[in-house]
CSV table of C-alpha atoms in Angstrom, one decimal:
chain,number,residue,atom,x,y,z
D,880,UNK,CA,-5.9,58.3,37.4
D,881,UNK,CA,-9.4,57.1,36.4
D,882,UNK,CA,-12.0,59.7,37.3
D,883,UNK,CA,-15.5,58.9,38.6
D,884,UNK,CA,-18.2,61.6,39.0
D,885,UNK,CA,-21.1,60.7,41.3
D,886,UNK,CA,-24.3,62.7,40.8
D,887,UNK,CA,-27.2,62.1,43.1
D,888,UNK,CA,-30.6,63.9,42.6
D,889,UNK,CA,-30.6,67.4,44.1
D,890,UNK,CA,-26.9,67.1,45.1
D,891,UNK,CA,-23.7,68.6,43.8
D,892,UNK,CA,-21.7,66.2,41.6
D,893,UNK,CA,-18.8,64.6,43.6
D,894,UNK,CA,-15.6,63.7,41.6
D,895,UNK,CA,-13.3,60.9,42.7
D,896,UNK,CA,-9.9,59.8,41.3
D,897,UNK,CA,-8.1,56.5,41.8
D,898,UNK,CA,-4.7,55.0,40.9
D,899,UNK,CA,-4.6,52.6,38.0
D,900,UNK,CA,-3.4,49.8,40.4
D,901,UNK,CA,-6.5,50.1,42.6
D,902,UNK,CA,-8.2,46.7,42.4
D,903,UNK,CA,-11.6,47.5,43.9
D,904,UNK,CA,-13.7,50.5,44.9
D,905,UNK,CA,-16.9,49.7,46.8
D,906,UNK,CA,-20.0,52.0,46.4
D,907,UNK,CA,-23.1,52.1,48.6
D,908,UNK,CA,-25.1,54.1,51.1
D,909,UNK,CA,-23.3,52.7,54.1
D,910,UNK,CA,-20.4,54.7,55.6
D,911,UNK,CA,-18.0,51.7,55.3
D,912,UNK,CA,-18.0,52.0,51.5
D,913,UNK,CA,-15.1,53.6,49.6
D,914,UNK,CA,-17.6,56.0,48.0
D,915,UNK,CA,-20.6,56.6,50.3
D,916,UNK,CA,-23.6,57.8,48.3
D,917,UNK,CA,-26.4,59.4,50.3
D,918,UNK,CA,-29.4,58.5,48.3
D,919,UNK,CA,-32.4,56.3,49.3
D,920,UNK,CA,-32.4,54.5,45.9
D,921,UNK,CA,-28.9,53.2,46.6
D,922,UNK,CA,-28.4,50.0,48.8
D,923,UNK,CA,-26.1,49.9,51.7
D,924,UNK,CA,-23.6,47.8,49.6
D,925,UNK,CA,-24.7,48.5,46.1
D,926,UNK,CA,-21.9,47.8,43.7
D,927,UNK,CA,-18.1,47.5,43.3
D,928,UNK,CA,-15.8,48.9,40.6
D,929,UNK,CA,-13.2,46.3,39.8
D,930,UNK,CA,-9.9,46.4,38.0
D,931,UNK,CA,-9.7,43.8,35.2
D,932,UNK,CA,-7.1,43.1,32.5
D,933,UNK,CA,-7.1,46.1,30.2
D,934,UNK,CA,-9.6,48.2,32.1
D,935,UNK,CA,-12.4,48.4,34.7
D,936,UNK,CA,-15.9,47.0,35.3
D,937,UNK,CA,-18.7,47.7,37.8
D,938,UNK,CA,-20.5,44.7,39.3
D,939,UNK,CA,-23.8,44.7,41.2
D,940,UNK,CA,-23.7,43.3,44.8
D,941,UNK,CA,-27.3,42.2,44.9
D,942,UNK,CA,-28.7,45.7,45.3
D,943,UNK,CA,-32.4,46.5,45.3
D,944,UNK,CA,-32.4,48.7,42.3
D,945,UNK,CA,-29.4,47.2,40.5
D,946,UNK,CA,-27.1,48.9,38.0
D,947,UNK,CA,-28.2,50.1,34.6
D,948,UNK,CA,-26.7,50.9,31.3
D,949,UNK,CA,-29.0,52.7,28.8
D,950,UNK,CA,-32.0,51.7,30.9
D,951,UNK,CA,-31.1,48.0,31.0
D,952,UNK,CA,-30.4,46.3,34.3
D,953,UNK,CA,-27.1,44.2,34.1
D,954,UNK,CA,-25.1,42.3,36.6
D,955,UNK,CA,-21.8,43.5,35.2
D,956,UNK,CA,-21.0,46.5,33.0
D,957,UNK,CA,-17.6,47.2,31.4
D,958,UNK,CA,-16.4,50.7,32.1
D,959,UNK,CA,-15.2,52.6,29.1
D,960,UNK,CA,-14.2,56.2,28.8
D,961,UNK,CA,-17.3,58.4,28.9
D,962,UNK,CA,-19.7,55.7,30.0
D,963,UNK,CA,-22.5,56.6,32.4
D,964,UNK,CA,-24.0,53.9,34.7
D,965,UNK,CA,-27.0,54.4,36.9
D,966,UNK,CA,-27.0,53.1,40.5
D,967,UNK,CA,-30.6,53.4,41.4
D,968,UNK,CA,-31.3,57.1,40.7
D,969,UNK,CA,-27.6,58.1,41.0
D,970,UNK,CA,-25.4,58.8,38.0
D,971,UNK,CA,-22.0,57.1,37.9
D,972,UNK,CA,-19.8,58.7,35.1
D,973,UNK,CA,-16.5,57.1,34.3
D,974,UNK,CA,-13.7,58.7,32.3
D,975,UNK,CA,-10.0,58.2,31.4
D,976,UNK,CA,-7.3,60.5,30.0
D,977,UNK,CA,-5.2,59.5,27.0
D,978,UNK,CA,-2.3,58.2,29.0
D,979,UNK,CA,-4.5,56.0,31.0
D,980,UNK,CA,-6.2,54.7,27.8
D,981,UNK,CA,-2.8,53.8,26.4
D,982,UNK,CA,-1.7,52.0,29.5
D,983,UNK,CA,-4.9,50.0,29.7
D,984,UNK,CA,-4.8,49.1,26.0
D,985,UNK,CA,-1.4,47.6,26.5
D,986,UNK,CA,-2.8,45.2,29.0
D,987,UNK,CA,-5.6,43.9,26.7
D,988,UNK,CA,-5.0,40.4,25.3
D,989,UNK,CA,-4.1,40.3,21.6
D,990,UNK,CA,-7.3,40.3,19.5
D,991,UNK,CA,-7.7,37.5,17.1
D,992,UNK,CA,-7.6,38.5,13.5
D,993,UNK,CA,-11.1,38.7,12.0
D,994,UNK,CA,-12.0,35.6,10.1
D,995,UNK,CA,-11.9,36.1,6.4
D,996,UNK,CA,-13.6,34.1,3.7
D,997,UNK,CA,-11.2,31.4,2.6
D,998,UNK,CA,-10.1,31.6,-0.9
D,999,UNK,CA,-11.4,28.8,-3.1
D,1000,UNK,CA,-8.9,26.1,-3.6
D,1001,UNK,CA,-8.7,23.7,-6.6
D,1002,UNK,CA,-10.8,20.6,-6.2
D,1003,UNK,CA,-8.5,17.9,-5.1
D,1004,UNK,CA,-8.5,14.8,-7.2
D,1005,UNK,CA,-10.2,12.0,-5.3
D,1006,UNK,CA,-8.5,8.7,-5.3
D,1007,UNK,CA,-10.7,5.6,-5.0
D,1008,UNK,CA,-9.0,2.9,-3.0
D,1009,UNK,CA,-9.5,-0.6,-4.4
D,1010,UNK,CA,-10.2,-3.4,-2.0
D,1011,UNK,CA,-7.2,-5.4,-1.1
D,1012,UNK,CA,-6.9,-8.8,-2.7
D,1013,UNK,CA,-7.4,-11.8,-0.5
D,1014,UNK,CA,-4.0,-12.9,0.9
D,1015,UNK,CA,-4.5,-16.5,-0.4
D,1016,UNK,CA,-5.1,-15.5,-4.0
D,1017,UNK,CA,-2.2,-14.9,-6.4
D,1018,UNK,CA,-4.3,-14.3,-9.4
D,1019,UNK,CA,-3.3,-11.1,-11.2
D,1020,UNK,CA,-6.0,-8.5,-11.6
D,1021,UNK,CA,-6.5,-7.3,-15.2
D,1022,UNK,CA,-6.5,-3.6,-15.6
D,1023,UNK,CA,-9.6,-2.6,-17.5
D,1024,UNK,CA,-8.0,0.6,-18.7
D,1025,UNK,CA,-5.3,-1.3,-20.7
D,1026,UNK,CA,-6.7,-4.3,-22.7
D,1027,UNK,CA,-3.3,-5.4,-23.8
D,1028,UNK,CA,-1.9,-5.5,-20.3
D,1029,UNK,CA,-4.9,-7.5,-19.2
D,1030,UNK,CA,-4.4,-10.0,-22.0
D,1031,UNK,CA,-0.7,-10.4,-21.2
D,1032,UNK,CA,-1.6,-11.0,-17.5
D,1033,UNK,CA,-4.1,-13.6,-18.4
D,1034,UNK,CA,-1.6,-15.3,-20.8
D,1035,UNK,CA,1.0,-15.5,-18.1
D,1036,UNK,CA,-1.5,-17.0,-15.7
D,1037,UNK,CA,-2.5,-19.7,-18.2
D,1038,UNK,CA,1.2,-20.6,-18.9
D,1039,UNK,CA,1.9,-20.8,-15.2
D,1040,UNK,CA,-1.2,-23.0,-14.6
D,1041,UNK,CA,-0.1,-25.4,-17.4
D,1042,UNK,CA,3.4,-25.5,-16.1
D,1043,UNK,CA,2.2,-26.3,-12.6
D,1044,UNK,CA,-0.1,-29.0,-13.9
D,1045,UNK,CA,2.8,-30.6,-15.9
D,1046,UNK,CA,5.2,-30.5,-13.0
D,1047,UNK,CA,2.6,-32.1,-10.7
D,1048,UNK,CA,1.7,-34.8,-13.2
D,1049,UNK,CA,5.3,-35.6,-13.9
D,1050,UNK,CA,6.2,-36.0,-10.3
D,1051,UNK,CA,3.3,-38.4,-9.8
D,1052,UNK,CA,4.2,-40.4,-13.0
D,1053,UNK,CA,7.8,-40.7,-11.9
D,1054,UNK,CA,6.8,-42.2,-8.6
D,1055,UNK,CA,4.7,-44.8,-10.4
D,1056,UNK,CA,7.0,-45.7,-13.3
D,1057,UNK,CA,10.4,-44.5,-12.1
D,1058,UNK,CA,10.6,-42.6,-15.4
D,1059,UNK,CA,9.8,-39.0,-16.1
D,1060,UNK,CA,6.9,-38.2,-18.4
D,1061,UNK,CA,9.0,-37.0,-21.3
D,1062,UNK,CA,11.0,-40.4,-21.3
D,1063,UNK,CA,7.8,-42.4,-21.2
D,1064,UNK,CA,6.3,-40.5,-24.1
D,1065,UNK,CA,9.5,-41.0,-26.1
D,1066,UNK,CA,9.5,-44.7,-25.4
D,1067,UNK,CA,5.9,-45.0,-26.4
D,1068,UNK,CA,6.6,-43.3,-29.7
D,1069,UNK,CA,9.4,-45.6,-30.5
D,1070,UNK,CA,7.3,-48.7,-29.8
D,1071,UNK,CA,4.5,-47.5,-32.1
D,1072,UNK,CA,6.9,-47.1,-35.1
D,1073,UNK,CA,6.5,-50.0,-37.8
D,1074,UNK,CA,9.5,-52.2,-38.2
D,1075,UNK,CA,11.0,-52.5,-41.7
D,1076,UNK,CA,12.2,-55.9,-42.9
D,1077,UNK,CA,15.9,-56.1,-43.5
D,1078,UNK,CA,17.4,-56.7,-46.9
D,1079,UNK,CA,18.3,-60.3,-45.9
D,1080,UNK,CA,14.8,-61.1,-45.1
D,1081,UNK,CA,13.6,-59.6,-48.3
D,1082,UNK,CA,15.6,-62.0,-50.4
D,1083,UNK,CA,14.1,-65.3,-51.2
D,1084,UNK,CA,16.1,-68.2,-50.0
D,1085,UNK,CA,17.3,-70.5,-52.8
D,1086,UNK,CA,15.4,-73.8,-53.1
């Protein structure tokens, strides 16, 4: 059971014990308090000792002289084994035995592991994303890192362009002449060849 010793000026220390499941113990000068303290520096309803997860705390109830820890006035003071809190001029000493400490420690939430400096990791290789090509463009992009590959890509582009030009021109020519371009070029070649006189024409006719 937690032990509380109340020591008022010029009075005999008064010990009190409470069960661990006790949720609140009110302290003050009024007779309605759980611990009545007969001292003029203590308010009628001075403070309350409260059960919290993993331990206790003492909370000021708006008293005149407040509650102090090491001379500092605080609204709430956590109660640990051996701590002494002042209520006005009255000493409030709190203590626990080993079994009570063990039980209270089991109630405390798991403490997060202390943050440790992260080990340096290798610098990741940054990848530079290239802007996407326009959807309407089919022109291959030459890779500046490989000149031969760029040349081949350009050559393929030129061949495709010439082929497309030929197909388009041939279709137009066929509509106009009803012959494909290759036949027209062949016919023109034959028409340009000189005609050789026949052997009969080469002979002189008898007089």
